[in-house]
Tab-separated table of C-alpha atoms and ligand atoms in Angstrom:
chain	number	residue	atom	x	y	z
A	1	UNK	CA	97.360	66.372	100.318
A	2	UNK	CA	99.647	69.610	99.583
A	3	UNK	CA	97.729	72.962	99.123
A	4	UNK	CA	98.152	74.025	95.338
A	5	UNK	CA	97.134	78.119	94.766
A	6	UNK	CA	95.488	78.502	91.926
A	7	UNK	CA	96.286	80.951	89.166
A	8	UNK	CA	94.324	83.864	88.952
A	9	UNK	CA	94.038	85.219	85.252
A	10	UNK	CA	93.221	88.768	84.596
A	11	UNK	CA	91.982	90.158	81.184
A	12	UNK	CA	93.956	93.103	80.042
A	13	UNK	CA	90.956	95.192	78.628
A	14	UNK	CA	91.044	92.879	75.649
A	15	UNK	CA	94.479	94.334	75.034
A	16	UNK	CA	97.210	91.569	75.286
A	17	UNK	CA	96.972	88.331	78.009
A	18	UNK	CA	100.368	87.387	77.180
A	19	UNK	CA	102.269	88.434	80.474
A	20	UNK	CA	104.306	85.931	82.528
A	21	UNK	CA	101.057	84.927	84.684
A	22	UNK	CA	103.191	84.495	87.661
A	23	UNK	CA	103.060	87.834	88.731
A	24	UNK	CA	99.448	88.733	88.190
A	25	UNK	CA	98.861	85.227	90.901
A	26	UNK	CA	98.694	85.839	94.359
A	27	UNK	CA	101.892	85.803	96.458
A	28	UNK	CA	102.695	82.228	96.787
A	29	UNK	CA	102.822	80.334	100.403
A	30	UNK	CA	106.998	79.944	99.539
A	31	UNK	CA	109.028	81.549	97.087
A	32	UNK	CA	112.941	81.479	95.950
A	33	UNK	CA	114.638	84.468	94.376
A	34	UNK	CA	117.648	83.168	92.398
A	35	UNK	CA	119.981	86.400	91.780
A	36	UNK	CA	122.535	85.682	88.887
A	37	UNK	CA	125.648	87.806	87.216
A	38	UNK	CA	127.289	87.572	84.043
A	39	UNK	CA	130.018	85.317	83.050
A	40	UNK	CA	132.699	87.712	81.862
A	41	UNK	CA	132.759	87.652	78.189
A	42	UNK	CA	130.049	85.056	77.566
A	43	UNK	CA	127.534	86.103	75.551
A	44	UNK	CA	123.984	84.494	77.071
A	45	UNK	CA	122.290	83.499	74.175
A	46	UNK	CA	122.300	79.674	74.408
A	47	UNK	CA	121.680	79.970	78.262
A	48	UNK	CA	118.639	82.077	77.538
A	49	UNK	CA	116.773	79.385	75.222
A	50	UNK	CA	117.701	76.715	78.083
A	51	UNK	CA	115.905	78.650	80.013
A	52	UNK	CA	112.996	79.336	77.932
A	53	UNK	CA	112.533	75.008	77.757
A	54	UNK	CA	111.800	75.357	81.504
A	55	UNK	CA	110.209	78.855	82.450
A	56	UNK	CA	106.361	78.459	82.489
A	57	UNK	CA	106.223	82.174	83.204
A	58	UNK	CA	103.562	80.930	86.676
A	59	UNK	CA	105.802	78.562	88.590
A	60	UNK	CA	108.602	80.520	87.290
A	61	UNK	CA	108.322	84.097	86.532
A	62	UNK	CA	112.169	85.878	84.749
A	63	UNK	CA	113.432	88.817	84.518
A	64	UNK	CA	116.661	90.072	82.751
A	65	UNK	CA	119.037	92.810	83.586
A	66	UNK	CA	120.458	94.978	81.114
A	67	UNK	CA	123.854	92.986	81.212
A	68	UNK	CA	122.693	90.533	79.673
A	69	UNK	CA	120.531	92.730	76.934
A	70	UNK	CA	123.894	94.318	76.298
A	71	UNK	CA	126.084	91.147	75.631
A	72	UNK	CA	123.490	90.699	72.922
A	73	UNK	CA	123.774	94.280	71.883
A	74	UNK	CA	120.456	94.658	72.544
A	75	UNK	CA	117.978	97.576	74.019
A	76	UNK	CA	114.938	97.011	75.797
A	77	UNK	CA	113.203	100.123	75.822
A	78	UNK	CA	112.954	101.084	79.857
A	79	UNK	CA	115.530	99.069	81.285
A	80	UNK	CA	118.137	100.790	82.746
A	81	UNK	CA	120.080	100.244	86.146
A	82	UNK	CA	118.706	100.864	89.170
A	83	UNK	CA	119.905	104.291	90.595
A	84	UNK	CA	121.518	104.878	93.484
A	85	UNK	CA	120.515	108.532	93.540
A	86	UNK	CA	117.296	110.342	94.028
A	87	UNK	CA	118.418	113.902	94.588
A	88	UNK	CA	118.130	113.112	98.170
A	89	UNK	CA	121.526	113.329	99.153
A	90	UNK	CA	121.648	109.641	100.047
A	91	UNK	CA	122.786	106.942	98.110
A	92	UNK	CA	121.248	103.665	98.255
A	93	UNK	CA	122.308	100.504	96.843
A	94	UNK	CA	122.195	99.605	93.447
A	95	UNK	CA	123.306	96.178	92.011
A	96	UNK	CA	123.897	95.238	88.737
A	97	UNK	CA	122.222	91.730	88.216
A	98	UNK	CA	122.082	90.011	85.088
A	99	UNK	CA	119.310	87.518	85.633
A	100	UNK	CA	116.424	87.125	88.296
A	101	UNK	CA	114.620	84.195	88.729
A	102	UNK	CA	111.336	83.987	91.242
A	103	UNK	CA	110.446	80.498	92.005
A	104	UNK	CA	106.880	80.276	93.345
A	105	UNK	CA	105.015	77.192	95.014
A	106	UNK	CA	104.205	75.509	98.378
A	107	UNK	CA	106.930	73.409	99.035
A	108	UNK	CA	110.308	74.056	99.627
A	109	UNK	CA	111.937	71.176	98.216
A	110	UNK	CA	110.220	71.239	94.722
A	111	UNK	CA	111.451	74.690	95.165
A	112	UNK	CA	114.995	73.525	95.902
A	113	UNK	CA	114.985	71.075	93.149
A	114	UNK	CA	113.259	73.533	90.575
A	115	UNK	CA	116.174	75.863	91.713
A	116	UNK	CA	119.002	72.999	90.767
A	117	UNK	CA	117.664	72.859	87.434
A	118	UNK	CA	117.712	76.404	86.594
A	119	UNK	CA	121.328	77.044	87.679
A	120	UNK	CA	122.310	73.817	85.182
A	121	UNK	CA	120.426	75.286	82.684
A	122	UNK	CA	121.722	78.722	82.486
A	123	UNK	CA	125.295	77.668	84.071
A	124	UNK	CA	127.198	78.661	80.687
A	125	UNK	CA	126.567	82.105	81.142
A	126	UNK	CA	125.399	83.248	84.437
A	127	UNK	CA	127.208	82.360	87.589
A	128	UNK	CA	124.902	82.403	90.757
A	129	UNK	CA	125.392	85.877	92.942
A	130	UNK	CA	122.224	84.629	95.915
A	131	UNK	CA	119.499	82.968	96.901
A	132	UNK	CA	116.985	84.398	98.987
A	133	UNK	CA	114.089	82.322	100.633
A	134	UNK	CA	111.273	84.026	100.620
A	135	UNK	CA	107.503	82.879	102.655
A	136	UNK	CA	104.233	83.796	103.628
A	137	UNK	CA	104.418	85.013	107.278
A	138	UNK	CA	100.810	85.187	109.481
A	139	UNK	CA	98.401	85.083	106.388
A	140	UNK	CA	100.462	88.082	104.209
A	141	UNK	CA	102.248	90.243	107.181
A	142	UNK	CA	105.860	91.838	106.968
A	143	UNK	CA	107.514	90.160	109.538
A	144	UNK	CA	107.021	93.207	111.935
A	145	UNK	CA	103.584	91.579	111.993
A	146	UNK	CA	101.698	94.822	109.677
A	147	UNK	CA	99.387	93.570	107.149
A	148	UNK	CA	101.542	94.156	103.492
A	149	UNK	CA	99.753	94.461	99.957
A	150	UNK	CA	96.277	96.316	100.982
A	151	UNK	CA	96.390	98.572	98.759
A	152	UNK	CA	98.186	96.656	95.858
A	153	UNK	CA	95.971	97.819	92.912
A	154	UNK	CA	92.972	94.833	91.986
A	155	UNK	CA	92.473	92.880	88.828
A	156	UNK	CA	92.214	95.203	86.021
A	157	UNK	CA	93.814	97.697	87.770
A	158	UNK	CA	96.864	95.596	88.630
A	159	UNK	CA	97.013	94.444	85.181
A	160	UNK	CA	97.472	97.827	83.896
A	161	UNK	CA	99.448	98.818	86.649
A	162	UNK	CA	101.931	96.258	85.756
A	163	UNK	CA	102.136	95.137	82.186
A	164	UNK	CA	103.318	97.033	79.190
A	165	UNK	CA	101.327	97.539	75.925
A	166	UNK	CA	100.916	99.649	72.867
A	167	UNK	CA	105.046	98.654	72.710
A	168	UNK	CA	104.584	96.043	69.950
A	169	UNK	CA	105.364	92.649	69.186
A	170	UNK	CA	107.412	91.301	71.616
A	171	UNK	CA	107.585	94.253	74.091
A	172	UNK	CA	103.267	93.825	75.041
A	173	UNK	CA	103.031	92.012	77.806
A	174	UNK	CA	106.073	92.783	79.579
A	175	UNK	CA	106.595	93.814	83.182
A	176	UNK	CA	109.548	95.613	84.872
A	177	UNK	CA	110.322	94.822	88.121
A	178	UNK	CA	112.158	96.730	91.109
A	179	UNK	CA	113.988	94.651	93.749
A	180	UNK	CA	115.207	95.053	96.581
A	181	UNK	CA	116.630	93.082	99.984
A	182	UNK	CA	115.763	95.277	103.058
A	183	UNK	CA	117.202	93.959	106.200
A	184	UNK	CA	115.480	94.862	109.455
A	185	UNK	CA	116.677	95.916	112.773
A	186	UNK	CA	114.667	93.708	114.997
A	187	UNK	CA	115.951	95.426	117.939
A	188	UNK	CA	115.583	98.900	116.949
A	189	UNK	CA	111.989	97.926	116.204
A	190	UNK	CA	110.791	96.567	118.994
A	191	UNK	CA	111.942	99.012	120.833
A	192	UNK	CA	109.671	101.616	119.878
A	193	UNK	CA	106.223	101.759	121.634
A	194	UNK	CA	103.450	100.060	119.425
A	195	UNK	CA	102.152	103.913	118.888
A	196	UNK	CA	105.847	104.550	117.490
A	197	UNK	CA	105.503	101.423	115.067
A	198	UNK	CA	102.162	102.012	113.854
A	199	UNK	CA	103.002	105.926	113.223
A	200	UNK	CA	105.827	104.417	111.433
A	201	UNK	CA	103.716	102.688	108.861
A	202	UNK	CA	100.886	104.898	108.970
A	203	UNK	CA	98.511	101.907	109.891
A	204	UNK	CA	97.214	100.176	113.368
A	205	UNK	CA	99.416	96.635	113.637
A	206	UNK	CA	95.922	95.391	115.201
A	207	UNK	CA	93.235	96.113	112.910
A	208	UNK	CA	95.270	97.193	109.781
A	209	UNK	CA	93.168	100.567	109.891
A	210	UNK	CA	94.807	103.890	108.005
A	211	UNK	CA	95.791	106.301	110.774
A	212	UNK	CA	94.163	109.608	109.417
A	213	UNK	CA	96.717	111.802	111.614
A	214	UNK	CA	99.808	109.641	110.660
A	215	UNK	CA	102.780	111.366	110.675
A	216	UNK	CA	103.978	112.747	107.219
A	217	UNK	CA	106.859	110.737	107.576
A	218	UNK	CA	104.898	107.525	107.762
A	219	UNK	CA	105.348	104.890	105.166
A	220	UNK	CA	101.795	104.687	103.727
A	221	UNK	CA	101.773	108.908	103.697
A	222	UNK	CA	105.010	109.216	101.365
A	223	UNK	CA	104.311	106.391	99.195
A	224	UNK	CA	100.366	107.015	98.697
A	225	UNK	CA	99.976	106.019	95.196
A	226	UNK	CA	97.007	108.156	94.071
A	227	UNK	CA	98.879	111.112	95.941
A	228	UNK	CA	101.308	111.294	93.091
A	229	UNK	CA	101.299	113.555	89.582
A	230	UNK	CA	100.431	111.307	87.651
A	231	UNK	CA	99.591	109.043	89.437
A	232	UNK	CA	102.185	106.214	90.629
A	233	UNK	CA	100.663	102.971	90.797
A	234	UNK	CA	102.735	99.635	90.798
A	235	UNK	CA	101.831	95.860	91.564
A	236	UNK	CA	104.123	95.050	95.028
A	237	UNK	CA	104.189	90.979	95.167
A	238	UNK	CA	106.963	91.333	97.969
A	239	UNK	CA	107.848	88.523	100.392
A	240	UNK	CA	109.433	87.540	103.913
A	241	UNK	CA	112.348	86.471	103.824
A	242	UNK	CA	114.926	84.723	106.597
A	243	UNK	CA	118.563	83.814	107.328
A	244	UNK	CA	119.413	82.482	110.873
A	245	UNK	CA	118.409	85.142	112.595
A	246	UNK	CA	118.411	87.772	110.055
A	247	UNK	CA	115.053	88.625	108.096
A	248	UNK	CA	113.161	91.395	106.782
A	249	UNK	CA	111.521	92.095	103.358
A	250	UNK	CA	112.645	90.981	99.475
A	251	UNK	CA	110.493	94.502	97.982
A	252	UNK	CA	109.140	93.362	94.660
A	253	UNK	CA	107.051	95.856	92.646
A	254	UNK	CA	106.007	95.161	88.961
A	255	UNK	CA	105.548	98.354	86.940
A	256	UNK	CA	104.421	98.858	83.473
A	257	UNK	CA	107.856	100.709	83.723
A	258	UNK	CA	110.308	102.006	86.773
A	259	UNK	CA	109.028	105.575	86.979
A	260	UNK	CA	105.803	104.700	89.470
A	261	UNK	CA	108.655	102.968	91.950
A	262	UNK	CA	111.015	105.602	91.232
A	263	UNK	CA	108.898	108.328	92.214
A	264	UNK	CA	107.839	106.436	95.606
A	265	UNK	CA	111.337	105.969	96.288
A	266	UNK	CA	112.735	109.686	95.574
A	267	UNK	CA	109.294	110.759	98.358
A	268	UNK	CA	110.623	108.138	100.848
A	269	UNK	CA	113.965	109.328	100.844
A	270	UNK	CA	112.946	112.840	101.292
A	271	UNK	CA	114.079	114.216	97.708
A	272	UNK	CA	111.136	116.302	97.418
A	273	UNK	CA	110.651	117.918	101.184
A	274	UNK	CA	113.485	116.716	103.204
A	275	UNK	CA	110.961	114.300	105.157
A	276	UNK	CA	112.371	110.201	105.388
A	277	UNK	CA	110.467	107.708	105.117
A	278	UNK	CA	110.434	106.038	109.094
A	279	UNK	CA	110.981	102.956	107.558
A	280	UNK	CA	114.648	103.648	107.734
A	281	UNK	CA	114.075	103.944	111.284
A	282	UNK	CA	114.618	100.082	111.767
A	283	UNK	CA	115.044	98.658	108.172
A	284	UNK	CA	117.568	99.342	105.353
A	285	UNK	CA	117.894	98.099	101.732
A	286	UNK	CA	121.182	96.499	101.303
A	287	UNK	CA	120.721	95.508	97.183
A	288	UNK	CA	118.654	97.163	94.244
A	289	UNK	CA	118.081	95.659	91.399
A	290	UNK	CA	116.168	96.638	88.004
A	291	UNK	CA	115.035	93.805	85.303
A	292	UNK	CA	112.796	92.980	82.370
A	293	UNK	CA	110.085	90.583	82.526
A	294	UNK	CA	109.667	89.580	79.124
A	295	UNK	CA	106.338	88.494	77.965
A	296	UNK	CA	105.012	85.038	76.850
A	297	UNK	CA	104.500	83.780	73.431
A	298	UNK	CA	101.999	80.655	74.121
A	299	UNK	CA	103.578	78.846	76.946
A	300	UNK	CA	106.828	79.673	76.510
A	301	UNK	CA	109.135	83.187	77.103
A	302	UNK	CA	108.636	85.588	74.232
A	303	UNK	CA	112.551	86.471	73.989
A	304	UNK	CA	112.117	88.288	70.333
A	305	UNK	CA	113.168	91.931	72.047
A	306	UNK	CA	116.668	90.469	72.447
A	307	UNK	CA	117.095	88.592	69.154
A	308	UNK	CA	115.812	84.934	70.043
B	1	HEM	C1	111.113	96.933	104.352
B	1	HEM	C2	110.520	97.635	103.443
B	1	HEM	C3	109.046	97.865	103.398
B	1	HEM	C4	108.065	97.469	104.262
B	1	HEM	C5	108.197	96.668	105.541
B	1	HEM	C6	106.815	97.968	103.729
B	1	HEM	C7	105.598	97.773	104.332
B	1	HEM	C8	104.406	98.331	103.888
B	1	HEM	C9	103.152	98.251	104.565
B	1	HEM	C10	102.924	97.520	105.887
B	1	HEM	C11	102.238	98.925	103.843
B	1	HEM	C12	100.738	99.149	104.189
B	1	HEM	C13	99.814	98.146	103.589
B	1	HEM	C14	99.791	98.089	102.088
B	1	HEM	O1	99.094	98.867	101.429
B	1	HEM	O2	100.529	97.258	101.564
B	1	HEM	C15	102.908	99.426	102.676
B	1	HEM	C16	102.327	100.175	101.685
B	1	HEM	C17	102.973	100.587	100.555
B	1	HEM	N1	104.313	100.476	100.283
B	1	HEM	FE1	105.697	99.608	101.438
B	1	HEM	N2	107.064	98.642	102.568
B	1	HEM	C18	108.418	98.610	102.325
B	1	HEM	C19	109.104	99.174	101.281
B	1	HEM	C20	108.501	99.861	100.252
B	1	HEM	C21	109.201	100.439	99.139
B	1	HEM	C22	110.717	100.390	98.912
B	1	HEM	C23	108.252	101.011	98.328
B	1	HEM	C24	108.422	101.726	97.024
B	1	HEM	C25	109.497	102.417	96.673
B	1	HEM	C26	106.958	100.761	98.939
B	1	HEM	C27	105.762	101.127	98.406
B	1	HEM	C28	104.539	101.004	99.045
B	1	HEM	C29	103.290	101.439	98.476
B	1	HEM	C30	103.088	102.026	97.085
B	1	HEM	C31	102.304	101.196	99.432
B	1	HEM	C32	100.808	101.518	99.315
B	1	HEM	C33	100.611	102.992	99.565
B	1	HEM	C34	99.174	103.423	99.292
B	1	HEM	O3	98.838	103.675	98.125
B	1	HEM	O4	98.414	103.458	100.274
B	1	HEM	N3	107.156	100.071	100.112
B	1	HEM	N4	104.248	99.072	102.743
């Protein structure tokens, strides 16, 4: 019989339970990341409540860019586009996506099939940009084999990490989430000595142990979420993901808003003391994306911030 994962449900301090449960659950064993623009012109209401029949927020979790908050002349406090500067004098890529849509489950064809129905449903207004096919690789590794997620904040934690409150009606409950394709050099990588890779990361490939003379330049050293002012905690539910022979890592981080991901971001790239991440040593992001995870209302996607 097919493995099902079950949900995890975490209590929100007896705050609000009403986020899109989807990305609270554990990274699925497959996942699909539909990417959708804007139809020129077409304003996305009717698409939005055909896709509110079929998002269950846990099989399906949405988010929605701001071009599509704008053709309804609407603000969602937070969401913004995704920057392609972070005073680092380097510019990375920013796209401006209208919808995202993360499929999560254990089968690729009810994936495929789920995915079908989705671009029908929303066809009138958004046109489909990419699909990228995401999976679990060696029990939760990046495909350069390190262990990813180990420090993802826990339960509580993650809940408050990633899901807004104290925003009202409408706005409680809601995530924002970061994206971004990285595509990695497979040469470049394994051409460096394991010693190289793990100083790259900060961590031992092997045993998944923190390196306490890493490098400052190592991954786990710039982005070291308790190492920030305030601190800059976000809820990474990233996957795998492979084309032919092309691969690397769809980034996904869920914030209670961007400024945790921003302020890992502007460290990696150096912004603050000229040091790079080594990550770019043998991966690059080639998209960036920002969007709004709007929260539930019962079992279906609270859509009253934008009018619906
Ligand atoms: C190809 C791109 C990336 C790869 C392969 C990668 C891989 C990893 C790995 C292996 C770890 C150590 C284990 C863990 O705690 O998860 C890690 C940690 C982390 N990564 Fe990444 N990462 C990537 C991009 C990013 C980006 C773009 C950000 C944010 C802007 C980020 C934020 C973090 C954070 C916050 C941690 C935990 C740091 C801590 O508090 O110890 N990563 N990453």
């Amino acid at each position: 019989m097919a493995r099902r994962y079950s949900l995890e449900k975490f209590p929100l301090g007896g705050n609000v339970e009403n986020y899109q449960p989807g990305i609270l659950a554990p990274v699925p064993m497959v996942g699909r990341y539909l990417n959708f623009s804007l139809r020129a012109g077409v304003e996305p209401r009717q698409s939005l409540l055909e896709l509110i029949k079929i998002a269950d927020g846990t099989r399906l979790v949405v988010g929605i860019g701001q071009p599509a908050t704008f053709a309804l002349k609407r603000t969602v406090p937070g969401l913004r586009p995704f920057p392609t500067q972070f005073g680092a004098g380097l510019v990375v890529p920013s796209v401006s996506l209208a919808l995202w849509c993360w499929l999560r489950g254990d089968d690729r064809g009810d994936l495929l099939h789920a995915s079908k129905k989705i671009v029908e449903a929303v066809s009138q207004a958004f046109c489909l940009d990419s699909i990228i096919d995401g999976f679990n690789h060696a029990g939760g590794r990046d495909l350069t084999g390190y262990e990813d997620g180990t420090e993802n904040p826990q339960g509580n934690k993650a809940a408050e990490a990633a899901i807004a409150r104290r925003e009202g009606a409408g706005l409680d409950g809601s995530s924002f989430v970061a994206v971004q394709l990285w595509v990695h050099d497979f040469k470049m990588f394994e051409s460096m000595s394991s010693q190289e890779q793990d100083n790259a990361i900060g961590r031992r490939k092997s045993d998944n142990a923190e390196l306490t003379d890493a490098p400052s330049s190592a991954h786990v050293k710039r982005t070291a979420q308790e190492s920030f002012e305030p601190q800059a905690f976000v809820l990474r539910r990233s996957m795998p993901w492979a084309d032919g022979l092309r691969g690397g890592l769809n980034f996904v981080a869920f914030g209670r808003s961007f400024d945790a991901f921003e302020a890992q971001l502007k460290r990696m790239l150096g912004a603050e003391d000229g040091v790079t991440d080594a990550l770019f040593k043998f991966t690059l992001p080639v998209s960036g994306s920002y969007f709004w995870c709007p929260p539930m209302l019962g079992q279906k996607l609270d859509l009253r911030a934008l009018g619906l």
